[in-house]
PDB file of C-alpha atoms and ligand atoms in Angstrom:
ATOM      1  CA  MET A   1       0.000   0.000   0.000  1.00 97.00           C
ATOM      2  CA  LEU A   2       1.183   3.469  -0.808  1.00 97.00           C
ATOM      3  CA  THR A   3       2.476   5.104   2.359  1.00 97.00           C
ATOM      4  CA  SER A   4       4.434   8.284   2.939  1.00 97.00           C
ATOM      5  CA  THR A   5       8.207   8.072   3.124  1.00 98.00           C
ATOM      6  CA  LYS A   6       7.938  10.038   6.369  1.00 98.00           C
ATOM      7  CA  ASN A   7       5.809   7.291   7.958  1.00 98.00           C
ATOM      8  CA  LEU A   8       8.190   4.597   6.774  1.00 98.00           C
ATOM      9  CA  LEU A   9      11.268   6.368   8.106  1.00 98.00           C
ATOM     10  CA  GLU A  10       9.789   7.496  11.398  1.00 97.00           C
ATOM     11  CA  LYS A  11       8.739   3.946  12.161  1.00 98.00           C
ATOM     12  CA  ALA A  12      12.181   2.676  11.167  1.00 98.00           C
ATOM     13  CA  GLN A  13      13.768   5.250  13.466  1.00 98.00           C
ATOM     14  CA  ARG A  14      11.525   4.224  16.362  1.00 97.00           C
ATOM     15  CA  TYR A  15      12.314   0.534  16.000  1.00 98.00           C
ATOM     16  CA  SER A  16      15.980   0.818  14.920  1.00 97.00           C
ATOM     17  CA  TYR A  17      16.075  -0.573  11.433  1.00 98.00           C
ATOM     18  CA  ALA A  18      16.396   0.986   7.984  1.00 98.00           C
ATOM     19  CA  VAL A  19      14.280   0.942   4.845  1.00 98.00           C
ATOM     20  CA  GLY A  20      15.893   0.122   1.513  1.00 98.00           C
ATOM     21  CA  ALA A  21      15.326   2.675  -1.239  1.00 98.00           C
ATOM     22  CA  PHE A  22      15.967   1.030  -4.594  1.00 98.00           C
ATOM     23  CA  ASN A  23      16.640   3.002  -7.775  1.00 98.00           C
ATOM     24  CA  LEU A  24      14.425   1.543 -10.466  1.00 98.00           C
ATOM     25  CA  TYR A  25      14.081   1.916 -14.198  1.00 98.00           C
ATOM     26  CA  ASN A  26      11.192  -0.266 -15.341  1.00 98.00           C
ATOM     27  CA  LEU A  27       8.477  -2.810 -14.584  1.00 98.00           C
ATOM     28  CA  GLU A  28      10.941  -5.603 -13.830  1.00 98.00           C
ATOM     29  CA  GLY A  29      12.580  -3.441 -11.167  1.00 98.00           C
ATOM     30  CA  ALA A  30       9.234  -2.561  -9.613  1.00 98.00           C
ATOM     31  CA  LYS A  31       8.184  -6.211  -9.526  1.00 98.00           C
ATOM     32  CA  ALA A  32      11.521  -7.212  -8.035  1.00 98.00           C
ATOM     33  CA  VAL A  33      11.135  -4.751  -5.149  1.00 98.00           C
ATOM     34  CA  VAL A  34       7.465  -5.547  -4.527  1.00 98.00           C
ATOM     35  CA  ASN A  35       8.078  -9.310  -4.638  1.00 98.00           C
ATOM     36  CA  ALA A  36      11.074  -9.106  -2.318  1.00 98.00           C
ATOM     37  CA  ALA A  37       9.332  -6.767   0.132  1.00 98.00           C
ATOM     38  CA  GLU A  38       6.185  -8.910   0.206  1.00 98.00           C
ATOM     39  CA  ALA A  39       8.132 -12.148   0.605  1.00 98.00           C
ATOM     40  CA  ASP A  40       9.920 -10.721   3.653  1.00 98.00           C
ATOM     41  CA  ASN A  41       6.978  -8.680   4.951  1.00 98.00           C
ATOM     42  CA  SER A  42       9.108  -5.556   4.728  1.00 98.00           C
ATOM     43  CA  PRO A  43       8.500  -1.903   3.886  1.00 98.00           C
ATOM     44  CA  ALA A  44      10.420  -0.593   0.870  1.00 98.00           C
ATOM     45  CA  ILE A  45      10.944   2.551  -1.164  1.00 98.00           C
ATOM     46  CA  ILE A  46      10.961   2.795  -4.945  1.00 98.00           C
ATOM     47  CA  GLN A  47      13.322   5.542  -6.132  1.00 98.00           C
ATOM     48  CA  ILE A  48      13.472   7.224  -9.480  1.00 98.00           C
ATOM     49  CA  LEU A  49      16.305   9.390 -10.774  1.00 98.00           C
ATOM     50  CA  PRO A  50      15.393  12.571 -12.682  1.00 98.00           C
ATOM     51  CA  HIS A  51      16.755  11.423 -16.047  1.00 97.00           C
ATOM     52  CA  ILE A  52      14.746   8.196 -15.757  1.00 97.00           C
ATOM     53  CA  LEU A  53      11.673  10.213 -14.823  1.00 96.00           C
ATOM     54  CA  LYS A  54      12.203  12.419 -17.862  1.00 96.00           C
ATOM     55  CA  TYR A  55      12.569   9.357 -20.073  1.00 97.00           C
ATOM     56  CA  GLY A  56       9.603   7.413 -18.679  1.00 97.00           C
ATOM     57  CA  GLY A  57       7.373  10.398 -17.956  1.00 95.00           C
ATOM     58  CA  SER A  58       3.938  10.014 -16.426  1.00 94.00           C
ATOM     59  CA  PRO A  59       3.474   6.368 -17.539  1.00 97.00           C
ATOM     60  CA  LEU A  60       6.558   5.317 -15.536  1.00 98.00           C
ATOM     61  CA  ILE A  61       5.574   7.380 -12.484  1.00 97.00           C
ATOM     62  CA  ALA A  62       2.088   5.861 -12.639  1.00 98.00           C
ATOM     63  CA  LEU A  63       3.613   2.385 -12.876  1.00 98.00           C
ATOM     64  CA  PHE A  64       5.756   2.926  -9.765  1.00 98.00           C
ATOM     65  CA  LEU A  65       2.923   4.488  -7.773  1.00 98.00           C
ATOM     66  CA  GLU A  66       0.554   1.697  -8.719  1.00 98.00           C
ATOM     67  CA  ALA A  67       3.158  -0.984  -7.959  1.00 98.00           C
ATOM     68  CA  ALA A  68       3.671   0.535  -4.507  1.00 98.00           C
ATOM     69  CA  ASP A  69      -0.037   0.937  -3.876  1.00 98.00           C
ATOM     70  CA  SER A  70      -0.995  -2.565  -4.925  1.00 98.00           C
ATOM     71  CA  ALA A  71       1.722  -4.155  -2.767  1.00 98.00           C
ATOM     72  CA  SER A  72       0.550  -5.832   0.430  1.00 98.00           C
ATOM     73  CA  VAL A  73       3.322  -4.075   2.384  1.00 98.00           C
ATOM     74  CA  PRO A  74       3.823  -0.324   2.970  1.00 98.00           C
ATOM     75  CA  MET A  75       5.829   1.322   0.208  1.00 98.00           C
ATOM     76  CA  SER A  76       6.548   4.820  -1.008  1.00 98.00           C
ATOM     77  CA  VAL A  77       7.922   6.380  -4.173  1.00 98.00           C
ATOM     78  CA  HIS A  78      10.765   8.885  -3.912  1.00 98.00           C
ATOM     79  CA  LEU A  79      12.471  11.178  -6.433  1.00 98.00           C
ATOM     80  CA  ASP A  80      16.247  10.818  -5.995  1.00 98.00           C
ATOM     81  CA  HIS A  81      18.934  13.506  -6.558  1.00 96.00           C
ATOM     82  CA  CYS A  82      16.988  16.286  -8.194  1.00 97.00           C
ATOM     83  CA  GLU A  83      18.443  19.741  -8.767  1.00 96.00           C
ATOM     84  CA  GLU A  84      15.643  21.073 -10.948  1.00 97.00           C
ATOM     85  CA  PRO A  85      12.656  22.755  -9.278  1.00 98.00           C
ATOM     86  CA  ALA A  86      10.431  22.081 -12.302  1.00 97.00           C
ATOM     87  CA  VAL A  87      11.110  18.332 -12.141  1.00 97.00           C
ATOM     88  CA  ILE A  88      10.479  18.313  -8.392  1.00 98.00           C
ATOM     89  CA  GLU A  89       7.173  20.043  -8.999  1.00 97.00           C
ATOM     90  CA  THR A  90       6.198  17.576 -11.723  1.00 96.00           C
ATOM     91  CA  ALA A  91       7.010  14.650  -9.456  1.00 97.00           C
ATOM     92  CA  LEU A  92       5.024  16.074  -6.546  1.00 97.00           C
ATOM     93  CA  GLU A  93       2.073  16.825  -8.774  1.00 96.00           C
ATOM     94  CA  ALA A  94       2.150  13.261 -10.091  1.00 96.00           C
ATOM     95  CA  GLY A  95       1.806  11.951  -6.523  1.00 96.00           C
ATOM     96  CA  ILE A  96       5.388  11.168  -5.536  1.00 97.00           C
ATOM     97  CA  GLN A  97       5.502  11.754  -1.778  1.00 93.00           C
ATOM     98  CA  SER A  98       9.135  12.612  -1.195  1.00 98.00           C
ATOM     99  CA  VAL A  99      12.073  14.083  -3.065  1.00 98.00           C
ATOM    100  CA  LEU A 100      15.775  14.571  -2.629  1.00 98.00           C
ATOM    101  CA  ALA A 101      16.176  18.275  -3.311  1.00 98.00           C
ATOM    102  CA  ASP A 102      19.852  17.993  -4.153  1.00 96.00           C
ATOM    103  CA  GLY A 103      21.662  21.285  -3.721  1.00 95.00           C
ATOM    104  CA  SER A 104      24.862  19.581  -2.642  1.00 91.00           C
ATOM    105  CA  LYS A 105      26.859  20.952  -5.538  1.00 90.00           C
ATOM    106  CA  PHE A 106      26.036  24.494  -4.433  1.00 93.00           C
ATOM    107  CA  SER A 107      27.674  26.472  -1.642  1.00 92.00           C
ATOM    108  CA  PHE A 108      26.225  25.938   1.829  1.00 93.00           C
ATOM    109  CA  ARG A 109      24.166  29.150   1.535  1.00 95.00           C
ATOM    110  CA  ASP A 110      22.801  28.362  -1.916  1.00 96.00           C
ATOM    111  CA  ASN A 111      22.057  24.783  -0.951  1.00 96.00           C
ATOM    112  CA  LEU A 112      20.160  26.093   2.060  1.00 97.00           C
ATOM    113  CA  ALA A 113      18.153  28.580  -0.006  1.00 97.00           C
ATOM    114  CA  PHE A 114      17.309  25.903  -2.594  1.00 98.00           C
ATOM    115  CA  THR A 115      16.393  23.294   0.015  1.00 98.00           C
ATOM    116  CA  ARG A 116      14.278  25.736   1.993  1.00 98.00           C
ATOM    117  CA  GLU A 117      12.308  26.668  -1.102  1.00 98.00           C
ATOM    118  CA  MET A 118      11.797  23.052  -2.190  1.00 98.00           C
ATOM    119  CA  THR A 119      10.808  22.053   1.353  1.00 98.00           C
ATOM    120  CA  ALA A 120       8.131  24.754   1.474  1.00 98.00           C
ATOM    121  CA  LEU A 121       6.855  23.587  -1.922  1.00 98.00           C
ATOM    122  CA  ALA A 122       6.765  19.927  -0.896  1.00 98.00           C
ATOM    123  CA  HIS A 123       5.220  20.568   2.517  1.00 98.00           C
ATOM    124  CA  ALA A 124       2.443  22.595   0.906  1.00 98.00           C
ATOM    125  CA  LYS A 125       1.581  19.439  -1.044  1.00 97.00           C
ATOM    126  CA  GLY A 126       1.838  17.155   1.986  1.00 97.00           C
ATOM    127  CA  ALA A 127       5.130  15.679   0.766  1.00 98.00           C
ATOM    128  CA  THR A 128       8.542  15.519   2.421  1.00 98.00           C
ATOM    129  CA  VAL A 129      12.111  16.365   1.483  1.00 98.00           C
ATOM    130  CA  GLU A 130      15.507  14.764   1.854  1.00 98.00           C
ATOM    131  CA  ALA A 131      18.496  17.087   1.573  1.00 97.00           C
ATOM    132  CA  GLU A 132      22.180  16.403   1.181  1.00 94.00           C
ATOM    133  CA  ILE A 133      25.030  18.334   2.654  1.00 91.00           C
ATOM    134  CA  GLY A 134      28.526  17.310   1.926  1.00 85.00           C
ATOM    135  CA  ARG A 135      29.144  15.883  -1.511  1.00 78.00           C
ATOM    136  CA  ILE A 136      29.088  12.165  -2.251  1.00 75.00           C
ATOM    137  CA  SER A 137      31.748  11.052  -4.699  1.00 70.00           C
ATOM    138  CA  GLY A 138      31.244   8.560  -7.486  1.00 67.00           C
ATOM    139  CA  THR A 139      29.045   8.460 -10.533  1.00 56.00           C
ATOM    140  CA  GLU A 140      25.297   8.874 -10.445  1.00 47.00           C
ATOM    141  CA  ASP A 141      22.758  10.289 -12.836  1.00 44.00           C
ATOM    142  CA  GLY A 142      25.421  11.292 -15.342  1.00 48.00           C
ATOM    143  CA  MET A 143      27.321  13.307 -12.730  1.00 44.00           C
ATOM    144  CA  THR A 144      30.891  12.461 -11.877  1.00 48.00           C
ATOM    145  CA  VAL A 145      32.437  14.046  -8.851  1.00 45.00           C
ATOM    146  CA  ALA A 146      36.125  13.430  -8.330  1.00 49.00           C
ATOM    147  CA  GLU A 147      36.841  11.864  -4.991  1.00 53.00           C
ATOM    148  CA  LYS A 148      39.151  14.680  -4.087  1.00 42.00           C
ATOM    149  CA  GLU A 149      36.292  17.132  -4.417  1.00 47.00           C
ATOM    150  CA  ALA A 150      34.046  15.099  -2.193  1.00 57.00           C
ATOM    151  CA  LYS A 151      33.280  16.826   1.033  1.00 78.00           C
ATOM    152  CA  MET A 152      32.089  15.119   4.145  1.00 91.00           C
ATOM    153  CA  THR A 153      29.132  16.382   6.178  1.00 94.00           C
ATOM    154  CA  ASP A 154      30.098  18.855   8.879  1.00 93.00           C
ATOM    155  CA  PRO A 155      27.986  18.046  11.992  1.00 96.00           C
ATOM    156  CA  ASN A 156      27.564  21.677  13.069  1.00 96.00           C
ATOM    157  CA  GLN A 157      26.605  22.757   9.573  1.00 95.00           C
ATOM    158  CA  ALA A 158      24.160  19.858   9.429  1.00 97.00           C
ATOM    159  CA  LYS A 159      22.415  21.145  12.538  1.00 98.00           C
ATOM    160  CA  GLU A 160      22.227  24.695  11.227  1.00 98.00           C
ATOM    161  CA  PHE A 161      21.069  23.486   7.815  1.00 98.00           C
ATOM    162  CA  VAL A 162      18.237  21.326   9.140  1.00 98.00           C
ATOM    163  CA  ALA A 163      16.990  24.012  11.525  1.00 98.00           C
ATOM    164  CA  ALA A 164      17.042  26.697   8.836  1.00 98.00           C
ATOM    165  CA  SER A 165      15.581  24.633   5.984  1.00 98.00           C
ATOM    166  CA  GLY A 166      12.925  22.622   7.829  1.00 98.00           C
ATOM    167  CA  VAL A 167      13.951  19.585   5.793  1.00 98.00           C
ATOM    168  CA  ASP A 168      12.617  16.176   6.871  1.00 98.00           C
ATOM    169  CA  PHE A 169      15.542  13.787   6.266  1.00 98.00           C
ATOM    170  CA  LEU A 170      19.250  14.346   5.794  1.00 98.00           C
ATOM    171  CA  ALA A 171      21.640  12.397   3.572  1.00 97.00           C
ATOM    172  CA  VAL A 172      25.072  12.364   5.155  1.00 96.00           C
ATOM    173  CA  THR A 173      28.456  12.026   3.528  1.00 93.00           C
ATOM    174  CA  ILE A 174      30.807  10.068   5.743  1.00 94.00           C
ATOM    175  CA  GLY A 175      33.022   8.315   3.196  1.00 90.00           C
ATOM    176  CA  ASN A 176      30.179   6.582   1.323  1.00 92.00           C
ATOM    177  CA  VAL A 177      30.366   6.662  -2.474  1.00 86.00           C
ATOM    178  CA  HIS A 178      27.958   6.046  -5.306  1.00 89.00           C
ATOM    179  CA  GLY A 179      28.831   3.081  -7.472  1.00 89.00           C
ATOM    180  CA  GLU A 180      31.500   0.542  -6.655  1.00 85.00           C
ATOM    181  CA  TYR A 181      33.911   0.815  -3.767  1.00 83.00           C
ATOM    182  CA  TYR A 182      37.229   0.197  -5.445  1.00 81.00           C
ATOM    183  CA  SER A 183      38.929  -0.327  -2.107  1.00 80.00           C
ATOM    184  CA  GLU A 184      37.675  -1.335   1.333  1.00 84.00           C
ATOM    185  CA  PRO A 185      34.896   1.143   2.291  1.00 88.00           C
ATOM    186  CA  ARG A 186      35.860   3.439   5.149  1.00 88.00           C
ATOM    187  CA  LEU A 187      33.016   5.218   6.884  1.00 93.00           C
ATOM    188  CA  ASP A 188      33.620   7.942   9.434  1.00 94.00           C
ATOM    189  CA  PHE A 189      31.339   6.718  12.232  1.00 97.00           C
ATOM    190  CA  GLU A 190      32.654   9.315  14.647  1.00 96.00           C
ATOM    191  CA  ARG A 191      31.343  11.984  12.293  1.00 96.00           C
ATOM    192  CA  LEU A 192      28.011  10.173  11.972  1.00 97.00           C
ATOM    193  CA  ALA A 193      27.716   9.989  15.767  1.00 98.00           C
ATOM    194  CA  GLN A 194      28.315  13.731  15.964  1.00 98.00           C
ATOM    195  CA  VAL A 195      25.617  14.386  13.373  1.00 98.00           C
ATOM    196  CA  ARG A 196      23.233  12.131  15.310  1.00 98.00           C
ATOM    197  CA  GLN A 197      23.913  13.975  18.567  1.00 98.00           C
ATOM    198  CA  ARG A 198      22.785  17.193  16.929  1.00 98.00           C
ATOM    199  CA  LEU A 199      19.814  15.967  14.887  1.00 98.00           C
ATOM    200  CA  GLN A 200      16.619  14.061  15.591  1.00 96.00           C
ATOM    201  CA  ILE A 201      15.433  13.591  12.004  1.00 98.00           C
ATOM    202  CA  PRO A 202      15.948  10.325  10.072  1.00 98.00           C
ATOM    203  CA  LEU A 203      19.364  10.112   8.399  1.00 98.00           C
ATOM    204  CA  VAL A 204      19.989   8.642   4.966  1.00 98.00           C
ATOM    205  CA  LEU A 205      23.063   6.864   3.628  1.00 97.00           C
ATOM    206  CA  HIS A 206      23.631   6.777  -0.115  1.00 97.00           C
ATOM    207  CA  GLY A 207      25.911   4.327  -1.856  1.00 93.00           C
ATOM    208  CA  ALA A 208      24.816   1.247   0.090  1.00 95.00           C
ATOM    209  CA  SER A 209      25.933  -1.133  -2.684  1.00 95.00           C
ATOM    210  CA  GLY A 210      29.010  -2.975  -1.484  1.00 93.00           C
ATOM    211  CA  LEU A 211      28.842  -1.921   2.162  1.00 96.00           C
ATOM    212  CA  PRO A 212      29.596  -4.813   4.534  1.00 96.00           C
ATOM    213  CA  ALA A 213      27.014  -5.963   7.091  1.00 97.00           C
ATOM    214  CA  LEU A 214      28.871  -4.561  10.090  1.00 97.00           C
ATOM    215  CA  MET A 215      28.966  -1.081   8.563  1.00 97.00           C
ATOM    216  CA  ILE A 216      25.285  -1.263   7.762  1.00 98.00           C
ATOM    217  CA  GLN A 217      24.525  -2.257  11.343  1.00 98.00           C
ATOM    218  CA  ARG A 218      26.691   0.462  12.834  1.00 98.00           C
ATOM    219  CA  SER A 219      25.074   3.053  10.556  1.00 98.00           C
ATOM    220  CA  ILE A 220      21.619   1.980  11.734  1.00 98.00           C
ATOM    221  CA  GLU A 221      22.713   2.209  15.374  1.00 98.00           C
ATOM    222  CA  LEU A 222      23.829   5.768  14.650  1.00 98.00           C
ATOM    223  CA  GLY A 223      20.540   6.886  13.126  1.00 97.00           C
ATOM    224  CA  VAL A 224      20.498   5.841   9.475  1.00 98.00           C
ATOM    225  CA  CYS A 225      16.899   4.918   8.571  1.00 98.00           C
ATOM    226  CA  LYS A 226      17.163   4.802   4.766  1.00 98.00           C
ATOM    227  CA  PHE A 227      19.817   3.206   2.562  1.00 98.00           C
ATOM    228  CA  ASN A 228      19.958   3.954  -1.143  1.00 98.00           C
ATOM    229  CA  VAL A 229      20.799   1.053  -3.429  1.00 98.00           C
ATOM    230  CA  ASN A 230      21.313   1.216  -7.151  1.00 97.00           C
ATOM    231  CA  THR A 231      24.550  -0.304  -8.442  1.00 97.00           C
ATOM    232  CA  GLU A 232      24.282  -3.878  -7.157  1.00 97.00           C
ATOM    233  CA  VAL A 233      20.721  -4.347  -8.419  1.00 98.00           C
ATOM    234  CA  ARG A 234      21.439  -2.663 -11.750  1.00 97.00           C
ATOM    235  CA  GLN A 235      24.571  -4.730 -12.295  1.00 97.00           C
ATOM    236  CA  LYS A 236      22.694  -7.942 -11.570  1.00 97.00           C
ATOM    237  CA  TYR A 237      20.074  -6.992 -14.143  1.00 96.00           C
ATOM    238  CA  LEU A 238      22.656  -6.137 -16.789  1.00 96.00           C
ATOM    239  CA  GLN A 239      24.613  -9.294 -16.071  1.00 94.00           C
ATOM    240  CA  PHE A 240      21.440 -11.331 -16.571  1.00 93.00           C
ATOM    241  CA  TRP A 241      20.841  -9.882 -20.031  1.00 90.00           C
ATOM    242  CA  ARG A 242      24.497 -10.235 -21.040  1.00 89.00           C
ATOM    243  CA  GLU A 243      24.429 -13.925 -20.197  1.00 87.00           C
ATOM    244  CA  TYR A 244      21.053 -14.433 -21.797  1.00 79.00           C
ATOM    245  CA  GLY A 245      22.292 -12.750 -24.964  1.00 72.00           C
ATOM    246  CA  LYS A 246      25.149 -15.239 -25.236  1.00 74.00           C
ATOM    247  CA  THR A 247      23.243 -18.414 -24.577  1.00 71.00           C
ATOM    248  CA  ASP A 248      19.570 -18.401 -25.244  1.00 63.00           C
ATOM    249  CA  SER A 249      18.275 -16.272 -28.052  1.00 65.00           C
ATOM    250  CA  GLN A 250      15.287 -18.589 -28.624  1.00 71.00           C
ATOM    251  CA  SER A 251      13.684 -18.077 -25.217  1.00 74.00           C
ATOM    252  CA  ASP A 252      10.325 -16.498 -24.720  1.00 85.00           C
ATOM    253  CA  LEU A 253      10.819 -12.840 -23.835  1.00 86.00           C
ATOM    254  CA  LEU A 254       8.326 -12.953 -20.985  1.00 90.00           C
ATOM    255  CA  ASP A 255      10.211 -15.846 -19.388  1.00 89.00           C
ATOM    256  CA  CYS A 256      13.364 -13.739 -19.619  1.00 89.00           C
ATOM    257  CA  GLN A 257      11.665 -10.732 -18.046  1.00 93.00           C
ATOM    258  CA  LYS A 258      10.563 -12.952 -15.180  1.00 94.00           C
ATOM    259  CA  ALA A 259      14.044 -14.368 -14.757  1.00 93.00           C
ATOM    260  CA  ALA A 260      15.577 -10.882 -14.849  1.00 95.00           C
ATOM    261  CA  THR A 261      13.102  -9.819 -12.167  1.00 97.00           C
ATOM    262  CA  GLY A 262      14.085 -12.822 -10.080  1.00 97.00           C
ATOM    263  CA  ALA A 263      17.781 -11.970 -10.407  1.00 97.00           C
ATOM    264  CA  MET A 264      17.203  -8.452  -9.046  1.00 98.00           C
ATOM    265  CA  GLN A 265      14.832  -9.744  -6.402  1.00 98.00           C
ATOM    266  CA  GLU A 266      17.599 -11.912  -4.913  1.00 98.00           C
ATOM    267  CA  ILE A 267      19.839  -8.896  -4.308  1.00 98.00           C
ATOM    268  CA  ILE A 268      16.971  -6.786  -2.987  1.00 98.00           C
ATOM    269  CA  ALA A 269      15.997  -9.550  -0.534  1.00 98.00           C
ATOM    270  CA  GLN A 270      19.575  -9.676   0.765  1.00 98.00           C
ATOM    271  CA  LYS A 271      19.521  -5.916   1.335  1.00 98.00           C
ATOM    272  CA  ILE A 272      16.143  -5.992   3.073  1.00 98.00           C
ATOM    273  CA  ARG A 273      17.487  -8.560   5.543  1.00 98.00           C
ATOM    274  CA  LEU A 274      20.711  -6.630   6.025  1.00 98.00           C
ATOM    275  CA  PHE A 275      18.785  -3.430   6.755  1.00 98.00           C
ATOM    276  CA  GLY A 276      16.709  -5.195   9.418  1.00 98.00           C
ATOM    277  CA  SER A 277      13.386  -4.304   7.816  1.00 98.00           C
ATOM    278  CA  ALA A 278      12.222  -7.906   7.196  1.00 98.00           C
ATOM    279  CA  GLY A 279       9.101  -8.592   9.248  1.00 98.00           C
ATOM    280  CA  LYS A 280       8.579  -4.877   9.957  1.00 98.00           C
ATOM    281  CA  ALA A 281       5.763  -4.160   7.464  1.00 96.00           C
TER     282      ALA A 281
HETATM  283  P1  LIG B   1      24.791   2.817  -5.195  1.00 81.70           P
HETATM  284  O1  LIG B   1      24.656   2.925  -6.668  1.00 81.70           O
HETATM  285  O2  LIG B   1      26.198   2.867  -4.753  1.00 81.70           O
HETATM  286  O3  LIG B   1      24.058   1.651  -4.651  1.00 81.70           O
HETATM  287  O4  LIG B   1      24.128   4.127  -4.562  1.00 81.70           O
HETATM  288  C1  LIG B   1      22.809   4.426  -4.880  1.00 81.70           C
HETATM  289  C2  LIG B   1      22.425   5.760  -4.371  1.00 81.70           C
HETATM  290  O5  LIG B   1      22.980   6.260  -3.417  1.00 81.70           O
HETATM  291  C3  LIG B   1      21.313   6.452  -5.049  1.00 81.70           C
HETATM  292  O6  LIG B   1      21.086   7.720  -4.579  1.00 81.70           O
END
């Protein structure tokens, strides 16, 4: 059933687990998340990136909203990493209940002004906003940010930012990266603890693909209620089609779509268990 992201995250915060937010592109992705969430009686979030939203338009938004609403478990639909007010407005008008108003490439002041404006817009429509301060490195949505430019979240700035913007959730940068970790991930838990001491709102950790179980657990203990996952699920899907292309060109396409869904579902189920949300629907 379609539920607000705020409800999902506040409950997760109360009971110390996190909800997986999965970046999706199509029907197979939506089915994979719904099937995995239902099988484990877990809440889940469907996420859409702005360039996918632009490509799929209202039919894709409707598909994700309907997939979430027809699920037997609570689910929401969230717009990920959006810098464009017009796209945020379109998403909110289409019924998406939460957005990441991403001003992280701006200066602190400009990010604050942007986030404050988007938060007022979303709240007026009964929706909620995630913001990001600090800059996550890696590749996402066509953006590449060199690791050296990546800035971690400053706990004092985080406090000031949340108070001044009225934002609902905060994505922190503590050494997490989008895409693959090419060396052992190193998360700055001391920094996360300092952010937690200053903030009561649900925290979000991007770049959850490739994070080991102990880091996931520690992040949850320190206030992370939402993990974003894209790369691992996407890679599994692509790997499926690469292998299919080599071996079995005679198969029925629908059977392949089902198998591709199943491949993604396996990864999503692993994440749901790792995040502690299984059984929490
Ligand atoms: P990964 O691609 O590393 O899983 O990160 C996804 C993400 O953070 C989306 O916002």
